[in-house]
């Protein structure tokens, strides 16, 4: 039954992705806020489908911690679920993401319509400069900037090493950070097809003021906050994620 429900949800997700991506292309000449308002309805629809079909609900703690001006969001990356939920919970936003995602037919078109900061991860300092420069522009235009400091989805019970991009942007733009954790991996696991009925908990932390902080200090503060909140949500302190060596089994 779980497989069938997950199959139905995934099928509808693909169909709605195609529809909303085409809408994004058609609305490209329109102002960004109009495109965003339309295309982001995809996230609202899919969260509703996820609840009705798969029994996955969510509860948000700390809604009153959302400031009334754009900030940098530094969010735990554990599932595909948060990419939907952030669009529902927060105002107009753009994401920092790997540019390869824009090459995916239909899905990538929809992402492109949302004005992301698409980086080449292998570009090093150039990619970091891109995050800072374009991030400043997006913030000034009234959009929040979402970044997943771990860089990739991390399994339940683990926490990844933080990249410097989000913290560097916040410090350079003198924009405060809103940290977020959640336990979505229990319902929608990394690389998992089956969606398990559960109530996901999302915690929005108090905004972290960046004044007089270095990027490294800011990263450390967000990391420790995230580690503590994950321990509270999952009941055990997260282990440090160790990336698998693809060549380790080769002789």
mmCIF file of N, CA, C and O in Angstrom, residues 2 33 59 95 111 133 194 223 226:
data_model
loop_
_atom_site.group_PDB
_atom_site.id
_atom_site.type_symbol
_atom_site.label_atom_id
_atom_site.label_comp_id
_atom_site.label_asym_id
_atom_site.label_seq_id
_atom_site.Cartn_x
_atom_site.Cartn_y
_atom_site.Cartn_z
ATOM 1 N N UNK A 2 1.952 1.237 0.787
ATOM 2 C CA UNK A 2 2.852 2.391 0.806
ATOM 3 C C UNK A 2 3.461 2.626 -0.570
ATOM 4 O O UNK A 2 3.605 3.767 -1.013
ATOM 5 N N UNK A 33 8.010 38.738 -9.341
ATOM 6 C CA UNK A 33 7.070 38.470 -8.251
ATOM 7 C C UNK A 33 5.800 37.785 -8.768
ATOM 8 O O UNK A 33 5.183 36.985 -8.066
ATOM 9 N N UNK A 59 4.361 20.195 11.051
ATOM 10 C CA UNK A 59 4.086 21.192 12.084
ATOM 11 C C UNK A 59 5.290 22.111 12.165
ATOM 12 O O UNK A 59 6.432 21.640 12.184
ATOM 13 N N UNK A 95 16.870 30.364 -4.397
ATOM 14 C CA UNK A 95 17.750 29.347 -3.829
ATOM 15 C C UNK A 95 19.130 29.387 -4.460
ATOM 16 O O UNK A 95 19.289 29.708 -5.627
ATOM 17 N N UNK A 111 12.580 25.722 -12.294
ATOM 18 C CA UNK A 111 13.572 26.313 -11.392
ATOM 19 C C UNK A 111 14.112 27.626 -11.955
ATOM 20 O O UNK A 111 14.262 28.610 -11.227
ATOM 21 N N UNK A 133 27.690 38.039 -4.791
ATOM 22 C CA UNK A 133 27.247 39.124 -5.671
ATOM 23 C C UNK A 133 25.768 39.000 -6.035
ATOM 24 O O UNK A 133 24.991 39.951 -5.893
ATOM 25 N N UNK A 194 9.688 5.491 -1.299
ATOM 26 C CA UNK A 194 8.551 5.321 -0.407
ATOM 27 C C UNK A 194 8.408 6.530 0.514
ATOM 28 O O UNK A 194 9.382 6.995 1.109
ATOM 29 N N UNK A 223 25.869 26.023 12.998
ATOM 30 C CA UNK A 223 26.144 24.585 13.088
ATOM 31 C C UNK A 223 25.770 24.045 14.468
ATOM 32 O O UNK A 223 25.078 23.024 14.582
ATOM 33 N N UNK A 226 22.023 24.041 14.952
ATOM 34 C CA UNK A 226 21.409 22.968 14.182
ATOM 35 C C UNK A 226 21.668 21.611 14.830
ATOM 36 O O UNK A 226 20.780 20.762 14.918
#
